[in-house]
Amino acid sequence: MTSLGNTGVGKMCGVAGMLRPAGGDPDRELLRRMVGEIAYRGPDESSTYCQGAVGLAHARLSIIDIAGGQQPMRSPETGVVLVFNGEIFNYLELREQLVARGHRFRTRSDTEVVLRMYEESGEACVRAFNGQWALAVWDPRQQQLFLSRDRLGVRPIFYAQAGDDFIFASEIKALLCHPALTAAIDLEALDEVFTFWTTLPPRTAFRGVYELPAGHNLRVTAQGLREETYWQLEYPESFSAANEASISEELESLLADAVRLRLRADVPVGAYLSGGLDSSLTAALIRRQGDAALETFSVTFGDPDYDESDHQRAVVEHLGTRHASVYCRDEDIGRAFPEVVWHAEKPILRTAPAPLYLLAKLVHDRGYKVVLTGEGADEMFGGYDIFKEAKIRRFWSAQPDSRFRPLLLRRLYPYMPALQKQPAAYLKAFFHLDNHAVDSPFFSHLPRWGLTARIKELFSPEVKEALRGRDALDLLRAQLPERFAGWPPFCQAQYLETAILLPGYILSSQGDRMAMASSVEGRYPFLDNRVVEFAGRLSPRLKMRVLDEKYLLKRVARGLVPARVVERAKQPYRAPEVPSFFAGDGGPARFSYVRDLLSPTAVAAAGLFDPKAVSALVGKCTRAGPRGVKDSMALVGILSTQLLVDRFVNAQAGRSSHV
């Protein structure tokens, strides 16, 4: 087994490559620029491989087999070459099986296991992987490039046709190094982001650039591209509430093993600790594995509406971890925001990714490359307010004239003061309480998507005209699995959250992109495919008992984490928004980029939003007084879009003044 072109420079885990099916040698210097553009993903080594029509490049964050896992990795027996971003957590077990079948290994890396698995099983090999990956395999025997992305979309991979070249990379900015690819905002992508908070794969924010969806493979040959699904979410419901005790024990065992596998590394492993149930349980399971030196990391805020430091301290004291936190001020968010958007590579509607970007910097500065986090628990076990909200709305719809049922919605959102004052007629309209809505497959998400879509009123007349007649919900409806209609309403809501927001925002804009910006790898025990498939078989009553969210997970957590954390009301992770960009309560812009990019001149030049409407929004934000959720999201969404234009479109054209 050989690694090729190792230069001993670069950092993190990023991949890039090109295929020239029509012939001609790949451009090695271009490959180096592509992988160099995302060098922060792999600061430990950088390598390239060029042979025939294919060129591959890799920037490595060394975590397993630091001395022997270099990439691109080529098999001397078959000539198959692999570049790989991520981890296969069950690689030791797979290695034992391969050795028993006669395979010989020259390294201790999971990379060589992936390569040998492909040689033996071909594209079906990914079905055996327990992990998170974006990989590319060049198979000279079939003259085929094979791309694959993990089941839940933890690791990203993008591709494009640039002239005669098929190119791919871990991030879009690497693709835009190709001289034949022009950075241009996709207007249909804007329509999707300002509905769902993210694009619907394969669409991305940039025209002509595509994302391989979670759970998909892509085969590229001289004959073209062929994409296929190898895994998807299912909700067969085979575990009823009658077997609660044994099901709870099985879940605890699965989670403990998912944590055990994700602690495999040749470097220290830490954990994020928000103060909520999911991260606290993760940290507790790590400590139970015997890690007496566990270091935990958290974000704190000065504003009690966002801060969870009391709960974080309770967990730290209970588990005895070493703890470090980053104190996040409003201006820290605003200062970091341009870099956040640069790494997210799409418009974002909330500032929540910014504190996580700063947290990853802290983790890196403390000498850590790997952290375990609690993402995925809310999606799998019914923890989000949107699940409660949908249940209350269905309960209210049975007696739409009830005076008392809408009070449950007010109790659900105590942190939304404007909602508390609205009459029942307003709540009925806002929460889509009508027969048509109840019958919609999107019933659970209509209020969120409807509120977000109102921001599209600020689009420029040209964008509105270009999008006339387009319905993002119809496009999503066409992508729903055939079995969707047969699932319980609770599971339908879970699917929408897990298939759309989880990979497109939570694991991307708040996950991979913010952590990898500082060369930090996040690992997610709740997204172990065994845990996900187990959760899919649970009765909804085991996920939410009346309005008690994550019912079964709380049962597992009792005795492992402090009771106050188990029983506390869920506090959604949020961060300051308008105050991050405007000083005081309605003061002037804190930063010149905010003032410049939201100016009528800059808005008109970008052509995406109506300058007068944006000026009116900025006026609201610079006046004292409360602001609604829509206005806050609109400000963040428009500013992030303007940053995207400036940092990518204008920068490529040499017009940016804020790069």
XYZ file of C-alpha atoms in Angstrom:
659
model
C 0.000 0.000 0.000
C 1.489 3.315 -1.017
C 0.712 6.954 -0.368
C 1.649 9.323 -3.135
C 3.132 12.787 -3.344
C 3.347 13.404 0.416
C 4.725 16.905 0.991
C 4.455 17.001 4.764
C 2.483 20.271 4.680
C -1.157 21.377 4.978
C -3.768 20.512 7.566
C -7.115 18.907 8.254
C -9.306 16.522 6.264
C -10.253 17.876 2.882
C -10.472 16.141 -0.481
C -10.470 17.388 -4.068
C -10.138 15.854 -7.477
C -10.836 15.967 -11.179
C -11.616 13.544 -13.964
C -11.002 14.307 -17.632
C -13.068 11.642 -19.407
C -12.214 13.071 -22.828
C -8.511 12.549 -22.149
C -5.599 14.762 -21.225
C -3.493 14.935 -18.107
C -5.108 16.450 -14.986
C -3.736 19.791 -13.855
C -1.614 18.995 -10.782
C -1.038 22.662 -9.960
C -4.785 23.316 -10.053
C -5.343 20.351 -7.740
C -2.843 21.818 -5.300
C -4.645 25.160 -5.392
C -7.991 23.443 -4.830
C -6.874 21.513 -1.791
C -4.834 24.500 -0.609
C -8.014 26.581 -0.557
C -9.372 24.281 2.170
C -6.044 23.624 3.903
C -7.596 24.485 7.286
C -9.439 21.167 7.024
C -6.128 19.291 7.032
C -3.122 21.024 8.575
C -0.929 17.950 9.030
C -0.144 16.787 5.489
C -1.021 17.527 1.870
C -0.696 15.160 -1.106
C -1.677 14.805 -4.751
C -1.964 11.915 -7.198
C -2.217 12.188 -10.986
C -2.395 9.263 -13.366
C -4.079 9.110 -16.725
C -7.364 11.011 -16.728
C -7.704 11.353 -12.946
C -6.163 13.634 -10.349
C -6.784 13.398 -6.592
C -5.691 15.630 -3.733
C -5.928 15.385 0.042
C -5.276 17.598 3.055
C -5.012 15.530 6.218
C -5.927 15.985 9.852
C -4.007 13.105 11.424
C -6.129 11.290 14.013
C -5.683 7.539 13.425
C -2.350 5.934 12.448
C -0.599 9.265 12.296
C 2.547 7.731 10.794
C 0.938 5.412 8.250
C -2.415 6.728 7.029
C -1.296 9.149 4.333
C -3.493 9.823 1.298
C -4.143 9.535 -1.597
C -3.694 5.822 -0.896
C -3.120 3.418 -3.777
C -3.336 -0.347 -3.826
C -0.309 -1.846 -5.611
C -2.339 -4.982 -6.384
C -5.286 -3.343 -8.191
C -4.211 0.261 -8.761
C -7.352 1.501 -6.967
C -6.748 4.931 -5.364
C -8.675 6.482 -2.457
C -9.070 9.931 -0.910
C -11.229 10.031 2.169
C -12.560 12.633 4.616
C -13.971 11.290 7.859
C -13.704 8.245 10.082
C -14.924 4.651 9.889
C -15.437 3.906 13.547
C -15.833 0.133 13.161
C -12.651 -0.176 11.116
C -10.967 -2.511 13.621
C -13.814 -5.011 13.408
C -13.860 -4.758 9.606
C -10.096 -5.198 9.518
C -10.340 -8.429 11.529
C -12.901 -9.770 9.043
C -10.677 -8.837 6.108
C -7.605 -10.442 7.683
C -9.608 -13.613 8.281
C -10.421 -13.614 4.559
C -6.737 -13.373 3.618
C -6.115 -9.634 3.271
C -2.751 -8.242 4.379
C -2.390 -4.737 5.796
C 0.592 -2.403 5.693
C -0.871 0.375 7.894
C -3.052 0.650 10.990
C -5.370 3.219 9.364
C -9.074 3.111 8.676
C -8.176 4.458 5.210
C -6.607 1.151 4.211
C -9.663 -0.673 5.550
C -11.890 1.437 3.279
C -9.636 0.684 0.313
C -9.585 -3.076 0.963
C -13.347 -3.121 1.537
C -13.881 -1.446 -1.824
C -11.551 -3.915 -3.534
C -13.529 -6.787 -2.081
C -17.132 -5.510 -2.198
C -17.117 -2.632 -4.650
C -19.633 0.151 -4.105
C -21.623 -1.984 -1.650
C -18.765 -1.632 0.855
C -20.246 1.569 2.293
C -23.189 -0.380 3.705
C -20.801 -2.018 6.184
C -19.349 1.258 7.448
C -20.299 2.731 10.805
C -18.966 6.235 10.458
C -19.033 9.615 8.820
C -17.386 10.007 5.445
C -17.051 11.702 2.113
C -14.824 9.578 -0.082
C -13.660 9.246 -3.659
C -12.263 6.080 -5.255
C -10.634 5.911 -8.673
C -10.941 2.405 -10.046
C -8.698 2.025 -13.132
C -10.104 -1.449 -13.786
C -13.484 0.087 -14.626
C -12.239 3.570 -15.548
C -14.671 4.828 -12.928
C -14.682 7.505 -10.243
C -16.850 6.560 -7.263
C -18.040 9.131 -4.686
C -19.926 8.364 -1.472
C -21.338 10.370 1.426
C -22.309 9.039 4.853
C -25.875 8.160 5.777
C -26.810 11.346 7.663
C -24.627 13.836 5.802
C -22.048 14.611 8.473
C -19.262 15.139 5.935
C -19.844 17.195 2.780
C -18.844 16.618 -0.816
C -19.617 18.857 -3.800
C -19.126 18.466 -7.525
C -19.433 20.381 -10.795
C -18.803 20.110 -14.503
C -16.153 22.716 -15.314
C -15.535 22.753 -19.047
C -14.382 19.234 -19.938
C -13.466 18.460 -16.324
C -15.617 16.756 -13.714
C -14.390 18.188 -10.392
C -15.241 17.464 -6.762
C -14.166 18.732 -3.337
C -15.072 18.915 0.332
C -16.058 22.567 -0.041
C -17.360 24.777 -2.835
C -14.542 27.315 -2.571
C -12.124 24.626 -3.755
C -14.223 24.022 -6.871
C -14.273 27.732 -7.626
C -10.509 27.620 -8.100
C -11.200 26.046 -11.491
C -11.000 28.768 -14.163
C -14.021 27.385 -16.036
C -16.366 27.647 -13.035
C -18.001 30.994 -12.310
C -19.345 31.939 -8.881
C -22.996 32.917 -9.314
C -25.825 32.799 -6.775
C -28.575 30.344 -7.718
C -31.899 32.186 -7.354
C -33.811 28.946 -6.863
C -31.427 28.151 -4.021
C -32.362 31.464 -2.386
C -36.010 30.464 -2.656
C -35.226 27.219 -0.818
C -32.999 28.766 1.871
C -35.634 31.397 2.600
C -38.166 28.610 3.065
C -36.391 25.595 4.580
C -33.254 27.336 6.028
C -31.183 25.312 3.559
C -31.133 24.153 -0.036
C -32.573 20.832 -1.151
C -29.682 18.682 -2.431
C -28.292 18.380 -4.988
C -28.856 22.140 -5.287
C -26.385 24.481 -3.556
C -26.250 28.254 -3.206
C -24.118 28.448 -6.368
C -25.366 27.869 -9.885
C -23.817 24.798 -11.490
C -22.398 23.437 -8.221
C -24.032 20.352 -6.723
C -23.979 18.527 -3.406
C -24.071 14.766 -3.106
C -27.045 14.089 -0.797
C -26.661 12.161 2.441
C -26.882 8.397 2.012
C -26.004 8.574 -1.682
C -23.295 7.288 -4.011
C -22.257 8.814 -7.326
C -20.594 6.946 -10.181
C -18.727 8.991 -12.806
C -17.543 7.480 -16.095
C -16.994 8.647 -19.661
C -20.673 7.815 -20.240
C -21.852 10.294 -17.592
C -23.046 10.445 -13.976
C -25.229 7.968 -12.112
C -26.459 8.683 -8.581
C -28.082 6.102 -6.297
C -29.461 5.910 -2.767
C -27.845 3.253 -0.587
C -29.579 4.197 2.700
C -32.562 6.257 3.831
C -34.555 6.989 6.960
C -37.280 4.514 7.918
C -39.944 4.456 10.653
C -41.288 0.884 10.826
C -42.376 1.171 14.529
C -41.731 -2.297 15.884
C -41.011 -1.270 19.502
C -44.145 -0.497 21.512
C -44.340 1.309 24.845
C -45.268 -1.995 26.533
C -41.604 -3.091 26.558
C -40.252 0.153 27.965
C -37.750 -1.296 30.460
C -36.014 -3.663 28.059
C -36.051 -1.071 25.257
C -34.441 1.453 27.579
C -31.676 -1.023 28.428
C -31.068 -1.756 24.761
C -30.853 1.954 23.945
C -28.377 2.566 26.750
C -26.212 -0.305 25.502
C -26.316 1.010 21.923
C -25.387 4.541 22.986
C -22.553 3.293 25.172
C -21.121 1.334 22.250
C -21.571 4.283 19.870
C -19.537 6.404 22.299
C -16.912 3.665 22.673
C -16.343 3.508 18.931
C -16.123 7.299 18.644
C -13.400 7.497 21.254
C -11.034 5.647 18.908
C -8.197 8.024 18.083
C -4.450 8.399 18.453
C -4.993 11.928 19.799
C -6.909 13.244 22.841
C -10.711 13.396 22.515
C -12.871 16.031 24.226
C -16.593 16.758 24.353
C -18.915 19.706 23.882
C -21.124 20.439 26.872
C -24.085 22.751 26.329
C -25.777 22.024 29.658
C -28.624 20.184 27.972
C -29.557 16.521 28.198
C -27.868 15.271 25.013
C -24.344 16.594 25.481
C -24.485 15.820 29.217
C -25.421 12.198 28.567
C -22.676 11.934 25.954
C -20.092 13.236 28.429
C -21.402 10.889 31.135
C -21.051 7.878 28.833
C -17.487 8.936 27.995
C -16.636 9.178 31.694
C -18.171 5.751 32.262
C -15.720 4.394 29.660
C -13.017 5.338 32.153
C -11.747 8.627 30.699
C -10.763 10.334 33.949
C -9.075 13.193 32.104
C -12.056 14.160 29.937
C -12.003 17.820 28.953
C -15.307 19.489 28.109
C -15.975 22.726 26.225
C -18.890 25.137 26.194
C -20.191 28.544 25.119
C -21.493 31.061 27.645
C -23.372 34.330 27.142
C -23.921 37.409 29.262
C -27.645 37.458 28.426
C -29.550 34.914 30.579
C -31.969 34.309 27.704
C -29.137 32.476 25.926
C -26.791 31.406 28.705
C -26.770 27.867 30.140
C -23.635 28.115 32.270
C -25.406 27.134 35.528
C -26.386 23.796 34.014
C -22.951 23.364 32.475
C -21.323 23.830 35.896
C -23.703 21.298 37.444
C -22.678 18.662 34.902
C -18.973 19.476 35.225
C -19.156 19.090 39.005
C -21.189 15.891 38.720
C -18.827 14.252 36.213
C -15.581 15.797 37.400
C -14.430 16.919 33.959
C -11.809 19.540 33.201
C -13.729 22.359 31.622
C -13.059 25.348 29.400
C -15.565 27.813 27.990
C -15.648 30.737 25.595
C -17.586 33.813 26.712
C -19.433 35.126 23.693
C -20.374 38.809 23.567
C -22.700 40.355 21.016
C -19.819 42.058 19.234
C -17.860 38.778 19.101
C -20.641 37.296 16.987
C -20.738 40.281 14.652
C -16.960 40.308 14.298
C -16.815 36.597 13.433
C -19.845 36.610 11.139
C -18.041 37.238 7.801
C -15.784 34.228 8.429
C -18.792 32.161 9.489
C -20.505 32.855 6.161
C -17.264 32.199 4.256
C -17.103 28.729 5.802
C -20.859 28.017 5.620
C -20.928 28.774 1.871
C -24.655 29.495 1.949
C -26.979 32.140 3.399
C -27.833 31.526 7.044
C -30.857 32.875 8.893
C -29.556 32.770 12.458
C -26.334 33.799 14.178
C -26.147 30.509 16.112
C -23.220 29.163 14.020
C -20.956 32.034 15.137
C -20.525 30.988 18.800
C -19.785 27.436 17.627
C -17.141 28.831 15.290
C -15.561 30.571 18.283
C -15.910 27.436 20.410
C -13.991 25.376 17.840
C -11.191 27.937 17.985
C -11.020 27.383 21.747
C -10.897 23.598 21.260
C -8.068 23.964 18.749
C -6.162 26.331 21.028
C -6.433 23.780 23.855
C -4.686 21.211 21.641
C -7.685 19.061 20.674
C -8.576 17.745 17.233
C -11.646 15.659 18.133
C -14.808 16.342 20.147
C -17.921 14.260 20.752
C -21.195 16.197 20.690
C -24.906 15.557 21.285
C -26.259 16.484 17.850
C -28.925 14.176 16.498
C -30.639 13.294 19.770
C -33.463 15.800 19.269
C -34.157 14.536 15.758
C -34.039 10.849 16.691
C -35.858 10.961 20.031
C -38.321 13.841 19.625
C -36.713 16.713 21.465
C -37.527 19.806 19.432
C -40.278 22.292 20.213
C -41.542 21.827 16.661
C -42.654 18.289 17.585
C -44.547 19.556 20.634
C -45.992 22.400 18.621
C -47.351 20.061 15.956
C -48.930 17.864 18.627
C -50.603 20.863 20.284
C -51.824 22.182 16.934
C -53.419 18.839 16.095
C -54.976 18.759 19.584
C -56.338 22.291 19.087
C -57.600 21.551 15.566
C -59.988 18.950 17.028
C -61.703 21.830 18.910
C -60.719 24.960 16.978
C -62.977 27.222 19.063
C -61.482 26.132 22.386
C -60.351 28.992 24.633
C -57.887 26.840 26.530
C -56.036 24.736 23.950
C -54.188 27.689 22.360
C -52.808 28.524 25.824
C -50.562 25.495 25.447
C -48.820 27.214 22.532
C -48.175 30.305 24.631
C -46.650 28.108 27.348
C -44.448 26.434 24.744
C -42.810 29.705 23.692
C -42.325 31.857 26.813
C -39.264 33.458 25.170
C -41.439 34.946 22.375
C -43.196 37.856 24.164
C -44.966 39.084 21.025
C -46.724 35.724 20.742
C -48.167 36.022 24.237
C -50.207 39.097 23.296
C -51.803 37.816 20.109
C -55.522 36.901 19.976
C -56.686 33.412 19.070
C -57.579 34.452 15.503
C -53.977 35.515 14.891
C -52.639 32.286 16.389
C -54.946 30.228 14.170
C -53.586 31.937 11.074
C -49.956 31.913 12.215
C -50.004 28.236 13.190
C -51.958 27.186 10.072
C -54.935 25.841 11.984
C -57.294 24.855 9.173
C -58.450 21.611 7.599
C -56.259 22.048 4.532
C -53.150 22.460 6.669
C -53.954 19.479 8.911
C -54.081 17.250 5.845
C -50.747 18.548 4.498
C -47.709 16.243 4.676
C -45.852 19.332 5.909
C -48.310 20.159 8.718
C -45.615 20.091 11.415
C -43.371 22.559 9.584
C -45.841 24.939 7.927
C -45.601 27.655 10.634
C -41.797 27.688 10.539
C -41.563 27.590 6.771
C -44.370 30.105 6.391
C -42.649 32.576 8.707
C -39.324 32.140 6.938
C -40.916 32.495 3.503
C -42.274 35.926 4.427
C -38.698 37.200 4.155
C -39.026 36.644 0.397
C -41.206 39.754 0.351
C -37.868 41.618 0.492
C -36.554 40.030 -2.715
C -35.932 42.427 -5.573
C -38.603 42.651 -8.308
C -36.217 40.862 -10.680
C -35.764 37.914 -8.318
C -39.514 37.716 -7.656
C -40.151 37.636 -11.392
C -37.517 34.936 -11.926
C -39.144 32.794 -9.212
C -42.739 33.418 -10.286
C -44.720 30.178 -10.307
C -42.078 28.220 -8.412
C -43.302 26.456 -5.268
C -40.546 25.095 -3.033
C -43.066 22.898 -1.192
C -44.073 21.188 -4.427
C -40.432 20.418 -5.145
C -40.006 18.919 -1.683
C -43.238 16.949 -2.025
C -41.804 15.273 -5.111
C -38.756 14.142 -3.088
C -40.686 12.489 -0.238
C -40.254 8.712 0.130
C -43.160 6.572 -1.050
C -43.713 5.327 2.506
C -43.938 8.841 3.977
C -47.761 8.999 3.872
C -48.027 5.805 5.937
C -45.882 7.016 8.822
C -47.437 8.491 11.992
C -47.572 12.315 11.963
C -44.871 12.456 14.639
C -42.506 10.428 12.444
C -43.338 12.545 9.405
C -42.192 15.582 11.392
C -39.039 13.723 12.422
C -38.284 12.855 8.823
C -38.611 16.470 7.652
C -36.316 17.652 10.415
C -33.777 14.863 9.942
C -33.662 14.742 6.159
C -33.618 18.511 5.549
C -32.476 20.670 8.463
C -30.068 18.202 10.061
C -27.658 17.732 7.113
C -28.347 21.106 5.520
C -27.934 23.321 8.572
C -27.247 21.608 11.917
C -24.439 19.341 10.674
C -23.238 21.823 8.078
C -23.528 25.517 8.984
C -23.436 24.739 12.713
C -21.389 21.537 12.494
C -18.711 20.455 10.029
C -18.034 23.937 8.647
C -17.602 25.687 11.995
C -15.492 22.923 13.547
C -13.339 22.177 10.510
C -12.566 25.884 10.133
C -10.342 25.339 13.180
C -9.181 21.818 12.274
C -11.571 20.141 14.714
C -13.514 16.980 13.940
C -16.958 16.544 15.505
C -18.234 13.049 16.223
C -21.897 12.269 16.911
C -22.842 9.134 18.890
C -26.570 9.781 18.402
C -26.008 9.528 14.637
C -24.511 6.054 14.837
C -26.563 4.245 12.183
C -27.527 1.551 14.679
C -28.931 4.196 17.058
C -30.749 5.949 14.206
C -32.327 2.726 12.972
C -33.248 1.733 16.538
C -34.933 5.112 17.109
C -36.856 4.721 13.865
C -38.501 1.585 15.248
C -39.697 3.262 18.439
C -43.342 4.061 19.048
C -43.879 7.856 19.094
C -45.161 7.425 22.676
C -41.642 6.415 23.703
C -40.261 9.601 22.190
C -42.852 12.037 23.532
C -45.188 11.047 26.372
C -48.011 13.611 26.197
C -45.733 16.702 25.977
C -42.718 15.233 27.768
C -40.037 15.277 25.067
C -37.315 12.615 24.695
C -39.155 10.419 27.177
C -37.105 7.254 26.616
C -33.790 9.114 26.435
C -34.526 10.772 29.776
C -35.089 7.348 31.285
C -31.631 6.304 30.076
C -30.064 9.500 31.427
C -31.453 9.266 34.965
C -28.635 8.377 37.323
C -25.987 9.292 34.777
C -26.471 13.065 34.720
C -27.815 15.487 37.365
C -31.573 15.312 37.870
C -31.918 19.050 37.243
C -30.542 18.539 33.725
C -32.837 15.589 33.015
C -35.941 17.413 34.205
C -35.214 20.926 32.933
C -37.356 22.364 30.182
C -35.568 22.267 26.856
C -33.832 25.531 26.055
C -33.315 25.885 22.309
C -29.789 26.858 21.324
C -29.896 30.475 20.156
C -27.546 33.449 19.988
C -28.028 37.237 19.941
C -28.925 38.503 16.481
C -29.708 42.206 15.911
C -27.484 43.335 18.865
C -24.582 41.465 17.238
C -24.616 43.940 14.365
C -26.042 47.140 15.866
C -24.636 48.712 19.038
C -26.788 49.124 22.104
C -30.555 48.902 21.758
C -31.028 50.154 18.234
C -27.719 51.971 17.885
C -25.570 52.336 14.759
C -23.904 49.467 12.952
C -21.045 47.973 14.983
C -18.948 47.108 11.926
C -18.238 48.813 8.619
C -19.095 45.686 6.618
C -22.637 45.740 8.031
C -23.106 49.384 7.073
C -21.542 48.927 3.644
C -23.192 45.678 2.552
C -26.670 46.759 3.697
C -26.404 50.158 2.028
C -28.861 50.826 -0.850
C -25.924 50.965 -3.265
C -24.545 47.535 -2.294
C -28.002 45.944 -2.149
C -28.888 47.320 -5.586
C -25.545 46.164 -7.018
C -26.108 42.585 -5.814
C -29.619 42.686 -7.278
C -31.126 40.089 -4.934
C -33.113 42.254 -2.510
C -35.170 45.438 -2.748
C -32.962 48.327 -1.521
C -35.929 50.279 -0.097
C -37.247 47.248 1.779
C -33.798 46.504 3.180
C -33.359 50.127 4.262
C -36.706 49.939 6.075
C -35.556 46.742 7.816
C -32.264 48.369 8.842
C -34.285 51.310 10.168
C -36.252 48.921 12.390
C -33.027 47.401 13.640
C -31.499 50.791 14.490
C -34.518 51.899 16.507
C -34.997 50.941 20.124
C -37.721 48.480 20.991
C -38.629 44.834 20.493
C -38.273 43.141 17.114
C -40.039 40.056 15.830
C -38.428 36.775 14.841
C -39.094 37.481 11.165
C -37.203 40.774 11.254
C -34.236 39.183 13.030
C -34.102 36.306 10.550
C -34.490 38.701 7.638
C -31.574 40.820 8.837
C -29.276 37.822 9.309
C -30.399 36.175 6.070
C -29.949 39.280 3.935
C -26.619 40.213 5.512
C -25.273 36.670 5.077
C -26.414 36.628 1.445
C -24.726 39.972 0.804
C -21.555 38.589 2.408
C -21.786 35.521 0.191
C -21.996 37.708 -2.904
C -19.098 39.855 -1.709
C -16.803 37.039 -0.588
C -17.421 34.711 -3.536
C -19.071 36.373 -6.541
C -17.428 39.797 -6.270
C -14.124 38.345 -5.067
C -13.859 36.090 -8.108
C -14.583 39.097 -10.325
C -12.084 41.264 -8.439
C -14.808 43.608 -7.138
C -14.948 42.727 -3.441
C -13.912 45.308 -0.875
C -14.308 43.072 2.192
C -12.306 39.918 1.415
